[in-house]
Coordinates of C-alpha atoms in Angstrom, one line a residue:
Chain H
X22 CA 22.0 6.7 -32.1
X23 CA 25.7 4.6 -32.6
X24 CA 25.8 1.8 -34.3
X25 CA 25.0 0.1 -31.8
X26 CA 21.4 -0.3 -33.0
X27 CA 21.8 -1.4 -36.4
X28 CA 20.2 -4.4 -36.7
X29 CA 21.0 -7.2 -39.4
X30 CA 18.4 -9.9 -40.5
X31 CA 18.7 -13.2 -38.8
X32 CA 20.0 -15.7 -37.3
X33 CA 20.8 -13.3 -34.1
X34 CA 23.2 -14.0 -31.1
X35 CA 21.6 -13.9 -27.9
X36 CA 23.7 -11.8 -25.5
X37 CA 23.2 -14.1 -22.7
X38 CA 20.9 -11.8 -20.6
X39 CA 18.3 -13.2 -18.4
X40 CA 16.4 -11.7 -15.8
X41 CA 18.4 -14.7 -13.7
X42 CA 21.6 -13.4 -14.4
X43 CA 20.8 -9.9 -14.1
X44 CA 19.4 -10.9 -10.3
X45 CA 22.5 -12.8 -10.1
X46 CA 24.1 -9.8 -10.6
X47 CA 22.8 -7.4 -8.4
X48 CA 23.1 -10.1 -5.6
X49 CA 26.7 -10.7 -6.2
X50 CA 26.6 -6.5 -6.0
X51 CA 25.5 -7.0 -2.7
X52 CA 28.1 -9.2 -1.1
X53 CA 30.3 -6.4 -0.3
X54 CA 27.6 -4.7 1.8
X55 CA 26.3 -8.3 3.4
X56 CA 29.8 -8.7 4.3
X57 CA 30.2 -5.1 5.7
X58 CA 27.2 -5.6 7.5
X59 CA 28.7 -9.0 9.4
X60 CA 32.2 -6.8 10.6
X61 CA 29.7 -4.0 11.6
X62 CA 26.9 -5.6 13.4
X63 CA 27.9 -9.2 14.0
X64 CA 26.4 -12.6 13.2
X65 CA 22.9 -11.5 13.8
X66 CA 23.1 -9.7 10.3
X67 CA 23.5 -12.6 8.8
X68 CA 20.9 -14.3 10.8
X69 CA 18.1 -11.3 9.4
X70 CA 19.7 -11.9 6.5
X71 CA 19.1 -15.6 6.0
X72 CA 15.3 -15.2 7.5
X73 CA 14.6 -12.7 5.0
X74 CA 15.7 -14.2 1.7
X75 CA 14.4 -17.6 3.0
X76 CA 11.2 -16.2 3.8
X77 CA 11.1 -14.6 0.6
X78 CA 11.9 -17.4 -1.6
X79 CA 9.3 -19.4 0.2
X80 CA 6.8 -16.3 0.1
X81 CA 6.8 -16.6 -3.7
X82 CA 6.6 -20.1 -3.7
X83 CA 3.5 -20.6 -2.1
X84 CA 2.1 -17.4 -3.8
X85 CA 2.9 -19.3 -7.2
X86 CA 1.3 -22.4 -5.7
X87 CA -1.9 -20.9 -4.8
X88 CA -2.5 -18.5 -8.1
X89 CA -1.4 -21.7 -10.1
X90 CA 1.2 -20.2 -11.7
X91 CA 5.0 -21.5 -12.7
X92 CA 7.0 -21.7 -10.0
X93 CA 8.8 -18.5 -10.2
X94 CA 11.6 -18.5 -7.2
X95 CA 14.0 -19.8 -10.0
X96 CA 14.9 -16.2 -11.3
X97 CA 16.5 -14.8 -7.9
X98 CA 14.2 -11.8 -8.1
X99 CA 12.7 -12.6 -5.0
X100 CA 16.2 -13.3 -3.3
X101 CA 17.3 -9.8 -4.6
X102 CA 14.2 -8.6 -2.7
X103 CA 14.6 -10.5 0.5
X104 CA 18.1 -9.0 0.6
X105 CA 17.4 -5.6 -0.6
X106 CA 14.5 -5.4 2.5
X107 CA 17.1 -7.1 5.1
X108 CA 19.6 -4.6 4.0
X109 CA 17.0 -2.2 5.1
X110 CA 16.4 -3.2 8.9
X111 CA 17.9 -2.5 11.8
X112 CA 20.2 -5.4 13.2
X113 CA 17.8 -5.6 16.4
X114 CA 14.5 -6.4 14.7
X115 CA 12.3 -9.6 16.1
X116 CA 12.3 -11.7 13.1
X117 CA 9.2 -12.3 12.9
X118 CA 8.2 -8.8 11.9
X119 CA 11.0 -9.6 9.3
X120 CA 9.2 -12.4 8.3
X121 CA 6.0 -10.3 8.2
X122 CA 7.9 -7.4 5.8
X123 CA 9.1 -10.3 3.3
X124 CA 5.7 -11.4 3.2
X125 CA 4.0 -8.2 2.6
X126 CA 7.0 -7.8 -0.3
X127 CA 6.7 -10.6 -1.7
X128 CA 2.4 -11.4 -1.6
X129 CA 1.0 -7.9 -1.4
X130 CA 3.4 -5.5 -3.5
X131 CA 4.6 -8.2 -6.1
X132 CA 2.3 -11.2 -6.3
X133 CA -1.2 -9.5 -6.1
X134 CA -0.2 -7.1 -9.2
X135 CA 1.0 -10.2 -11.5
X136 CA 4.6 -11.0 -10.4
X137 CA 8.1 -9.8 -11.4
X138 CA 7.7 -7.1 -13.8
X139 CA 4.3 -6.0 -12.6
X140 CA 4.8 -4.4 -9.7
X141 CA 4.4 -0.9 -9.6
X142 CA 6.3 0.2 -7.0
X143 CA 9.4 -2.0 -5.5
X144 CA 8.4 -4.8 -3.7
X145 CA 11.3 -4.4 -0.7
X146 CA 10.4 -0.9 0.1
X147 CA 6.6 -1.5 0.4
X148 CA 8.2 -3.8 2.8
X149 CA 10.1 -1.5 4.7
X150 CA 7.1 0.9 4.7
X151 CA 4.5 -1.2 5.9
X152 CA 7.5 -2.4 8.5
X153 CA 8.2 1.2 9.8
X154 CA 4.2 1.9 10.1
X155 CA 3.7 -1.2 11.6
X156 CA 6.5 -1.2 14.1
X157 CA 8.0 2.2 14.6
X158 CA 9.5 1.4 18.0
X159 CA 11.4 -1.7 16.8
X160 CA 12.3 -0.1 13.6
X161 CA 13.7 3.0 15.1
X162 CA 16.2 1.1 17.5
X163 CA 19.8 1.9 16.0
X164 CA 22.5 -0.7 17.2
X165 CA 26.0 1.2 17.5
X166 CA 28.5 -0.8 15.3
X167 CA 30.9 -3.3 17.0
X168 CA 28.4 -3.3 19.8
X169 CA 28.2 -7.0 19.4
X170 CA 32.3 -7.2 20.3
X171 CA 31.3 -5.2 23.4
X172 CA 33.5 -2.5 21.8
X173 CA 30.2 0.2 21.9
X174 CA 32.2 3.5 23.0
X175 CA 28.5 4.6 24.9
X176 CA 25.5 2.6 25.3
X177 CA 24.5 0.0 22.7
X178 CA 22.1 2.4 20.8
X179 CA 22.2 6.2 19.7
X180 CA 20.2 8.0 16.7
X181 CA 21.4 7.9 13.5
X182 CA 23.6 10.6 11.8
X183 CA 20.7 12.5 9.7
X184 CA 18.4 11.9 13.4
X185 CA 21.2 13.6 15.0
X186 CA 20.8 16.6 12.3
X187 CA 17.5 17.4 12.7
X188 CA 17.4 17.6 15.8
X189 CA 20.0 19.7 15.9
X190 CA 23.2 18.4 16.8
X191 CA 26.0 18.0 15.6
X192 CA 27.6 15.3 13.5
X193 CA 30.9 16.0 13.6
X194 CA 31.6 15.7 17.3
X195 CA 31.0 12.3 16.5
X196 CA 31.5 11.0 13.2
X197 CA 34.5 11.9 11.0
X198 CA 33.9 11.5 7.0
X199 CA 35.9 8.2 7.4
X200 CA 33.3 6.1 10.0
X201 CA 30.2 7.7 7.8
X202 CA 32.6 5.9 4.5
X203 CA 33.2 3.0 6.2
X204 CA 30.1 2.2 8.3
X205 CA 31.4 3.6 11.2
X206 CA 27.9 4.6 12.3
X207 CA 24.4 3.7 13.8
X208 CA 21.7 2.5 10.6
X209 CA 20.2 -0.2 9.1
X210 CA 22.2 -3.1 8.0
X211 CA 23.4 -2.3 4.4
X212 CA 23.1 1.4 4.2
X213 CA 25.9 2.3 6.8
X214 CA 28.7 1.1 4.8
X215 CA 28.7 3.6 1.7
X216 CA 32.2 2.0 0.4
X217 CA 30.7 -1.3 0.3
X218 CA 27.6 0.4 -1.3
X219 CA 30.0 2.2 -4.1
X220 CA 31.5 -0.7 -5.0
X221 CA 28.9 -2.9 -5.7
X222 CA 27.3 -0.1 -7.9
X223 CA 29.9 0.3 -9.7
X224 CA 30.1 -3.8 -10.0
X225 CA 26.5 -3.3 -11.8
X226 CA 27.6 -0.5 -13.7
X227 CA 30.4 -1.8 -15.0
X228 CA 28.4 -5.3 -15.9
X229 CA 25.7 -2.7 -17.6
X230 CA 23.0 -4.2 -15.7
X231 CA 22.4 -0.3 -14.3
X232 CA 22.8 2.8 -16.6
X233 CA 24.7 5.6 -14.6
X234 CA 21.8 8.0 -15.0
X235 CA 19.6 7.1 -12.1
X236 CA 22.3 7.4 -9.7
X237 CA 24.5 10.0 -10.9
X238 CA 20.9 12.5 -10.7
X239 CA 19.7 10.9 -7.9
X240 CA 22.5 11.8 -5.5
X241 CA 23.6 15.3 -7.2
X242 CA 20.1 16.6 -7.1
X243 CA 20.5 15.4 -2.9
X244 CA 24.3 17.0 -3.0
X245 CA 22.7 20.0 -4.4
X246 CA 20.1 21.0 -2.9
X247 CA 22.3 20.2 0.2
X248 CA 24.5 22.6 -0.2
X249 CA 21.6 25.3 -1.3
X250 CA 19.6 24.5 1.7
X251 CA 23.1 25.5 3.6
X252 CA 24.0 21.9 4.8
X253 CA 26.9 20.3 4.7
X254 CA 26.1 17.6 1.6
X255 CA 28.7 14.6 2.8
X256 CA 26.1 14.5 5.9
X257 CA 23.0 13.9 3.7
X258 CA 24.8 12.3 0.9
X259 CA 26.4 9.0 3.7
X260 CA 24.5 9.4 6.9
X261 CA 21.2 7.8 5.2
X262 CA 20.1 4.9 3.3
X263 CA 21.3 7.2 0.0
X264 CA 23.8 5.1 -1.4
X265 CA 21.5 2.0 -1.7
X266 CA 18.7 4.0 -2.7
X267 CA 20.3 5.1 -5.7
X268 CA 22.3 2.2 -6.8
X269 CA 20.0 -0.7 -5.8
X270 CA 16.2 0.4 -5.7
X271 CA 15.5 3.0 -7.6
X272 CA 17.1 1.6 -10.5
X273 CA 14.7 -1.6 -10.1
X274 CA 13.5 -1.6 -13.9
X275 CA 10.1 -2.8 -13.2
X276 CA 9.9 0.3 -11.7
X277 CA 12.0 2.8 -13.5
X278 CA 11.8 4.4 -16.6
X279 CA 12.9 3.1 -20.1
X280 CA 14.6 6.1 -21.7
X281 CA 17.5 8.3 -20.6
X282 CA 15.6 11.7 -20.6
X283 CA 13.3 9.8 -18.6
X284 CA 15.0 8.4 -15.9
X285 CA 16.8 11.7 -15.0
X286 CA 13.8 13.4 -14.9
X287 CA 13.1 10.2 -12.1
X288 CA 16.2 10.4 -10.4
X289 CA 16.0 14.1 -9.9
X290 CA 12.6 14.0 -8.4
X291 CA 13.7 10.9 -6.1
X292 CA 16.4 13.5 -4.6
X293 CA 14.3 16.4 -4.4
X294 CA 11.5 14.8 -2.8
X295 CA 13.9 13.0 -0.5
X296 CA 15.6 16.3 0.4
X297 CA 12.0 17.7 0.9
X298 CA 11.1 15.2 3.6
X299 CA 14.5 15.2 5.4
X300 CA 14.3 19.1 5.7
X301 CA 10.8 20.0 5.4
X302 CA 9.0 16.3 6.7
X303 CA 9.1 15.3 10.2
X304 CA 10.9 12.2 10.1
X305 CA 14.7 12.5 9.3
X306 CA 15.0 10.2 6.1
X307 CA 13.0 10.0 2.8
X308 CA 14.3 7.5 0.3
X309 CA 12.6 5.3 0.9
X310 CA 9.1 7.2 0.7
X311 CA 10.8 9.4 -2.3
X312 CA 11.6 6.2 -4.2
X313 CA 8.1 4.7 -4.0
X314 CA 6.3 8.3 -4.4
X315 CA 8.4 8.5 -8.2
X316 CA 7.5 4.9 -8.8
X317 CA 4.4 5.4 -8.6
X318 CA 4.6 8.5 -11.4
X319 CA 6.6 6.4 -13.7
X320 CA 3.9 5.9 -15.9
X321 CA 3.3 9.4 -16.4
X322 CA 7.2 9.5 -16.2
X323 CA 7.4 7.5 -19.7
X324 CA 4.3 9.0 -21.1
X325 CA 5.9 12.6 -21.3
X326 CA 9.3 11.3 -22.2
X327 CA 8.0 9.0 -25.1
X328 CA 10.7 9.1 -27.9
X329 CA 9.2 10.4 -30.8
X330 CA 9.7 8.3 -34.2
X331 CA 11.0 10.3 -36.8
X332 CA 9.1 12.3 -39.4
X333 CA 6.0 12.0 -37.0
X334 CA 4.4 15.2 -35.7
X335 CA 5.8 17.1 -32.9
X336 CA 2.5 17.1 -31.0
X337 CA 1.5 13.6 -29.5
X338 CA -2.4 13.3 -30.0
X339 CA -4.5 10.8 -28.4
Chain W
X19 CA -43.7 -14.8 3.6
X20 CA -41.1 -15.8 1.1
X21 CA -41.5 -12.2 0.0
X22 CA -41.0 -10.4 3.1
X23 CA -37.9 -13.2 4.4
X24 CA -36.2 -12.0 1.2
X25 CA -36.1 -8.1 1.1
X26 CA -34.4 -9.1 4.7
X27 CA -32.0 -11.4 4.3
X28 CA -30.6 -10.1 0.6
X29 CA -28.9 -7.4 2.7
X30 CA -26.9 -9.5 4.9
X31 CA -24.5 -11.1 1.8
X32 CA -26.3 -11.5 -1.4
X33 CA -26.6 -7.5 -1.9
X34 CA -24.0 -6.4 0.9
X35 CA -23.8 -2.8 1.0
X36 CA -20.8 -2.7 1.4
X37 CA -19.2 -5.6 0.2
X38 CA -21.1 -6.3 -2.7
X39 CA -22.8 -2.7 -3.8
X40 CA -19.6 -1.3 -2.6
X41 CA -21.7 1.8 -1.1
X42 CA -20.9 4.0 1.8
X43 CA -17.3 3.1 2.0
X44 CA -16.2 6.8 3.3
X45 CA -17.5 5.6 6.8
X46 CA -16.7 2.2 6.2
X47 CA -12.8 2.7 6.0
X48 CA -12.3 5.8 8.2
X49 CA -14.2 4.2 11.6
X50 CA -13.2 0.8 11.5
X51 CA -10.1 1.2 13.2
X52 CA -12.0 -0.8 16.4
X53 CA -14.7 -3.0 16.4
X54 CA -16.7 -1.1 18.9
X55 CA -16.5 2.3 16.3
X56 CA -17.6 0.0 13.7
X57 CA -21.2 -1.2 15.5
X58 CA -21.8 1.8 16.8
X59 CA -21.8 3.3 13.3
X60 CA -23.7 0.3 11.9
X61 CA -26.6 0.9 14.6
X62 CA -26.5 4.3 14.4
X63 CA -26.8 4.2 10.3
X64 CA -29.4 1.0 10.6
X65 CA -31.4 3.0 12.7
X66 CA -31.9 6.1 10.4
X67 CA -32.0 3.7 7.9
X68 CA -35.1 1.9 8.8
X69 CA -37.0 5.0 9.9
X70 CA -36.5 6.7 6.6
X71 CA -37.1 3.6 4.6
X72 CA -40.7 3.5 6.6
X73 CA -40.8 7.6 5.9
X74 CA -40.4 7.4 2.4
X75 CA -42.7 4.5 1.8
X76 CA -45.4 5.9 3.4
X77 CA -44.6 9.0 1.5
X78 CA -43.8 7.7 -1.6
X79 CA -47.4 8.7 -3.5
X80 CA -47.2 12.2 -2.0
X81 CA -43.9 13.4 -3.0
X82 CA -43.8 14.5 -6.2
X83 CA -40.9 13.0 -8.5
X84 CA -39.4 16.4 -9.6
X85 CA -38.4 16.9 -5.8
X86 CA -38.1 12.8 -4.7
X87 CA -34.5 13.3 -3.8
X88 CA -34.7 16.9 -1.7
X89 CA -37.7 15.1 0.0
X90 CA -35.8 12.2 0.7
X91 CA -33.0 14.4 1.9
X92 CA -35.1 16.2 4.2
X93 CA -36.4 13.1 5.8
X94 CA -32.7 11.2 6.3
X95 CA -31.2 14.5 7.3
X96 CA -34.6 14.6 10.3
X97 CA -33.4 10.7 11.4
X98 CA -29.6 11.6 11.2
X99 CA -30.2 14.5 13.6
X100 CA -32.2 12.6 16.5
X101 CA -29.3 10.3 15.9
X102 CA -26.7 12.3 16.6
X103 CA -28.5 14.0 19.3
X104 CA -29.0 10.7 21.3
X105 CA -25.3 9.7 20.3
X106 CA -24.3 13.0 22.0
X107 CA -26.5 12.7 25.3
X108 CA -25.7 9.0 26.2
X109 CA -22.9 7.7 24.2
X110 CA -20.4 11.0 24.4
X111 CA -17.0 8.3 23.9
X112 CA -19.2 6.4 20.8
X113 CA -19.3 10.4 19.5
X114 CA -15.5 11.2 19.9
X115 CA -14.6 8.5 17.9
X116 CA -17.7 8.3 15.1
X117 CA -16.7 12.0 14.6
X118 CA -17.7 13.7 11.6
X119 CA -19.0 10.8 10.2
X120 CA -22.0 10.7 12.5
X121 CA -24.0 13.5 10.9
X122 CA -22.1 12.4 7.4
X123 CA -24.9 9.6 7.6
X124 CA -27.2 11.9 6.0
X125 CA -25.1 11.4 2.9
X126 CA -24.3 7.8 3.2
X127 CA -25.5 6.6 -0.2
X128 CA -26.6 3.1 1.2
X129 CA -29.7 5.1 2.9
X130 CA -30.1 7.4 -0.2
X131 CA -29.9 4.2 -2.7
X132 CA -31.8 2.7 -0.6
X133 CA -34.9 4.8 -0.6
X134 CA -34.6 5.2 -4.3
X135 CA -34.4 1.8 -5.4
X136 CA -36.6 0.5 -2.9
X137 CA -38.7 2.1 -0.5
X138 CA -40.4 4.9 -3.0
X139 CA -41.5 1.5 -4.9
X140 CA -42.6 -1.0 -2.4
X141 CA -45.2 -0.9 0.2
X142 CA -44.1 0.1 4.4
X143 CA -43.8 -3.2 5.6
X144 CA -41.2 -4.4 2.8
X145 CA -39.2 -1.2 2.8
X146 CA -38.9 -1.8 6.6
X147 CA -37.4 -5.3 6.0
X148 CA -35.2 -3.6 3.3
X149 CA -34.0 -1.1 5.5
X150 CA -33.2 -3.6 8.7
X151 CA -31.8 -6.0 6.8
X152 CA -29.0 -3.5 4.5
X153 CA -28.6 -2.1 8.2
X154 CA -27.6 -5.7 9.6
X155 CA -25.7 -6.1 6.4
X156 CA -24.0 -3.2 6.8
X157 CA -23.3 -3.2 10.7
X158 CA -22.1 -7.0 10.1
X159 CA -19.4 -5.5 7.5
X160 CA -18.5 -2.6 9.9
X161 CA -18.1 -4.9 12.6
X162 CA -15.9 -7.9 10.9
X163 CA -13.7 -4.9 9.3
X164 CA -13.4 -3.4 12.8
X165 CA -12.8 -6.6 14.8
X166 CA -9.8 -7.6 12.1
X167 CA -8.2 -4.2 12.3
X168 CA -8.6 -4.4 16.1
X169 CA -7.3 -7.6 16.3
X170 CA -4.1 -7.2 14.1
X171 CA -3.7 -3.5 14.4
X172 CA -3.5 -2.8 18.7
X173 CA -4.2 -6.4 19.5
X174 CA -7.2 -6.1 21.4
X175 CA -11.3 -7.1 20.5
X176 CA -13.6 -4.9 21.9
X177 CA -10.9 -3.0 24.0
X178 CA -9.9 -6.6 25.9
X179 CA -7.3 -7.5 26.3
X180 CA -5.7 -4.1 27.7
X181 CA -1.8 -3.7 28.1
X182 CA -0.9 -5.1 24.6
X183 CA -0.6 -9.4 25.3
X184 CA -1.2 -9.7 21.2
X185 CA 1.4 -8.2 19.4
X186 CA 0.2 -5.1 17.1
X187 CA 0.9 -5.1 13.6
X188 CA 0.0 -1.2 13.6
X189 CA -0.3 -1.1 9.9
X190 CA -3.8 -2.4 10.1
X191 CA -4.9 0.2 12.2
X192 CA -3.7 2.8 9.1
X193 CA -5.7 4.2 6.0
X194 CA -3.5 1.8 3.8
X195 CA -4.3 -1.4 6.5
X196 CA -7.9 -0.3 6.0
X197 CA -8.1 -0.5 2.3
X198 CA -6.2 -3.5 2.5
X199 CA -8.6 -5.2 4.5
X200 CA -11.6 -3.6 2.7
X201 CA -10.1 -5.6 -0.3
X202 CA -9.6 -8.9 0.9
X203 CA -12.8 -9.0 2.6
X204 CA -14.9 -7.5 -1.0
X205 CA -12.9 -10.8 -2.4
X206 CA -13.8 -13.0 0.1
X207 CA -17.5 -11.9 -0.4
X208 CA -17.5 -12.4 -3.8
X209 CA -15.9 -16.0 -3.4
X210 CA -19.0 -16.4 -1.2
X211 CA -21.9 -15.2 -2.4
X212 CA -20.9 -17.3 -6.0
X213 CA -20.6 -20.4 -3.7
X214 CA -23.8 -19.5 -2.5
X215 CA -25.9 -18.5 -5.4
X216 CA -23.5 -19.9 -8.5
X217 CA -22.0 -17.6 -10.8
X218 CA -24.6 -15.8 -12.7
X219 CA -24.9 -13.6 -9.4
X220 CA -22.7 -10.9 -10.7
X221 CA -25.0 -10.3 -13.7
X222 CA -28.1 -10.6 -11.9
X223 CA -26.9 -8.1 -9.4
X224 CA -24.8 -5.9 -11.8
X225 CA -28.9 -5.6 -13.4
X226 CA -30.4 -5.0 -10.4
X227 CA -28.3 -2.4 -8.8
X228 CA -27.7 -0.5 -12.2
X229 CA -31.7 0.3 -12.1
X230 CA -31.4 2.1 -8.9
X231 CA -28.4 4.0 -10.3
X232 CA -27.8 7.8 -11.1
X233 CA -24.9 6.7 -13.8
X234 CA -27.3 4.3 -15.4
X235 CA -27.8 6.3 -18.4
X236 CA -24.2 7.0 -19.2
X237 CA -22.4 3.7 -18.5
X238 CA -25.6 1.4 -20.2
X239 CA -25.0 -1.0 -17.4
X240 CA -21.0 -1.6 -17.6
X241 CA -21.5 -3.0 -20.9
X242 CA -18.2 -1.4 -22.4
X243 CA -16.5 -3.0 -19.2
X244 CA -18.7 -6.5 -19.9
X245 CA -17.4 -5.9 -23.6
X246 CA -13.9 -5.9 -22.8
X247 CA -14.4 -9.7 -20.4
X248 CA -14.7 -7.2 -16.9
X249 CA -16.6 -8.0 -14.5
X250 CA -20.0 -5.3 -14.3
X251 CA -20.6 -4.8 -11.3

């Protein structure tokens, strides 16, 4: 405890936050990887892009219309998850099953459990989810980068890196460290650019709007249990949708947990479990599934990691 | 008349089986991935319903009440095995896809709740009625739920169109599409059945059901969840 904490009688100063500027925040965090996404896939990025946050916005707005609520669109929250999903598509999806993901985000995972901050799992990934269930053939279409210049060095679409290892071939032969840093490489539209991805994390760590903890555990325990599992860890830690895992959804705070202890304890089962389904699952990436599977235990997350108040018994008894 | 129209037609929304008295929904969410799945489980379930409704009825003053619910095991288990023996001889694809829950209709708790709340109280023609009309009620539910996973899930009704001219949003034809569904459509009932009745429904209902109810004794109706502003039943 620093002193920090030591609170004085009022009047108080208030320190500005909002949830609109912390959503502001986390979208200006995003422009490097919207704009990385552009170079990489072309003008149809921006086009998913566009139909995603629109469709958001407008998702919530009629939600908030029908439950009779105040209009809620105002706080950005829903544009930080109209991005967050369209970061998470491929560059060739129809847009109407877009459309269809923001509107599962948005009506099912948000609005039906009360809004923004009563979701209990992120909204954007129940999107992808449902999406990749839905549409598994659309969703599993990688567009090689710079195809849209007509600069594809083969065809227009190949697997993705972690595809690629498991089924056994190898990386290397075609992707140096520098294309899997740089985007260089088949994937969804925000998580192939792990520089971009870096940088706006560290934009929202330096801002405080994240704590380091989630991401720091999230990717070690992947880097890891990488290396244990006799892998080579720079293909799990930037061939997948890692990067924006850690630094954008799993450290949604709806759907986090509150204390320090806690959220490493979160972070660490986000990387095993994701290393689980990557090595031991049949499809070749988990975050997405990890993320939601430790949102859902969050609650029993902050029950065992409760701060205990002092001078009060060591044993917590209902 | 009045008498007999109602034990028939409370089935179909009023008491829904399963979108009111939210029984039997094992079956309900695991074969309504197709419409066809979901009325050939409704007729097969209607069928030993009604017969062991008419059973039991008959029964009801020879069965002693220390064995009621072996006996009226016994009798359901006879109905769900000429069932699934007819099933078996002339509907072999209705079998594939019915499955294990076929036989499971022994334990289906609409015909079990059914016999206990109804027909070992009320006389062979009524129990009949009961029985035909939670059937209808229940087939009906099977059937929508079916038809809208059908239709948004592989984009067919009834297997037509073939070759895929709707497109399939396949997460309806999923366990989480199912529940979704089942949801929506438990709302929807609600909305209706209070349109049709008004509101003091849920109360009348949440008293009539809880009669018929094994947890009756310990849960004293839902009154800690009408306590708290919940909603009973």
């Amino acid at each position: 405890m620093s002193d920090r904490w030591i609170l004085s009688s009022s009047p108080h100063l208030h320190s500005g936050h909002s949830t609109t500027r912390i959503m502001g925040d986390v979208l200006i965090a995003l422009i490097p990887a919207v704009i990385a996404s552009f170079v990489l896939f072309g003008w149809r990025a921006l086009v998913v892009e566009t139909v995603c946050v629109a469709s958001c916005m407008a998702a919530e707005y009629l939600s908030c219309r029908v439950m009779k609520k105040p209009n809620s669109t105002g706080d950005l929250s829903c544009m930080v998850t109209g991005l967050l999903l369209a970061m998470n598509l491929p560059v060739s999806i129809p847009l109407w099953q877009a459309v269809f993901g923001c509107v599962t985000s948005i009506v099912v995972a948000k609005m039906m459990f009360g809004g923004l901050g009563q979701n209990f799992v992120n909204p954007a990934l129940v999107g992808r989810i449902v999406l990749t269930g839905s549409f598994p053939g659309d969703m599993n279409t990688w567009t090689h980068p710079f195809a849209w210049l007509g600069r594809a060095a083969d065809g227009v679409s190949s697997a993705t890196p972690l595809a690629m290892l498991k089924n056994g071939e190898i990386v290397a032969e075609r992707y140096s460290i520098w294309d899997l840093l740089l985007g260089n490489r088949t994937g969804s539209l925000g998580e192939t650019c792990a520089l971009a991805l870096i940088l706006g994390g560290a934009y929202l760590l330096v801002r405080r709007v994240i704590s380091p903890a989630i991401p720091l555990c999230f990717i070690g325990t992947v880097g890891v249990l990488a290396l244990l599992c006799g892998e080579n860890p720079v293909y799990h830690l930037l061939g997948g949708g890692l990067m924006i895992g850690a630094f954008f959804m799993a450290t949604d705070y709806v759907t986090s947990p509150i204390t320090t202890s806690g959220k490493i304890l979160y972070a660490v089962g986000c990387g095993a479990l994701t290393m689980l389904i990557r090595l031991g699952g049949s499809l070749p990436e988990g975050v997405s599934f990890a993320i939601v599977i430790m949102n859902i235990t969050v609650p029993l997350i902050e029950r065992i990691t409760k701060p205990r108040p002092f001078g009060a018994e060591r044993r917590v008894r209902r | 008349m009045n008498r007999y129209w109602q034990s028939f037609s409370k089935g179909l929304i009023r008491e829904n089986p399963t979108f009111r008295l939210v029984l039997g929904t094992c079956p309900t969410l695991a074969v309504t991935t197709a419409a066809l799945n979901g009325l050939g489980m409704g007729a097969a379930a209607t069928f030993v319903l009604v017969c062991s409704n008419i059973v039991i009825s008959l029964l009801r003053k020879l069965i002693p009440n220390s064995v009621h619910l072996p006996a009226y095991i016994v009798v359901i288990a006879g109905f769900t095995t000429i069932v699934q023996m007819l099933v078996k001889a002339y509907l072999p694809a209705i079998d594939t896809a019915l499955g294990i829950y076929l036989p499971l209709i022994v334990v289906n708790c609409i015909i079990l709740g059914r016999a206990e709340a109804f027909a070992g109280k009320n006389s062979v023609g009524l129990s009949a009625l009961d029985g035909l009309g939670m059937g209808c009620g229940f087939t009906g539910a099977l059937v929508l739920m079916g038809a809208i996973r059908e239709l948004l899930g592989k984009g067919t009704l009834f297997g037509w169109p073939e070759g895929g001219m709707i497109p399939a949003i396949g997460v309806f034809a999923l366990p989480a599409g199912g529940f979704f569904v089942f949801g929506v459509l438990v709302w929807l009932t609600d909305r209706l059945s209070v349109r049709l009745q008004g509101r003091n429904t849920r109360e009348e209902l949440s008293s009539e059901v809880c009669a018929a109810c094994a947890l009756a004794g310990s849960c004293h109706g839902g009154a800690c969840l009408k306590k708290e502003g919940g909603d009973a039943s």
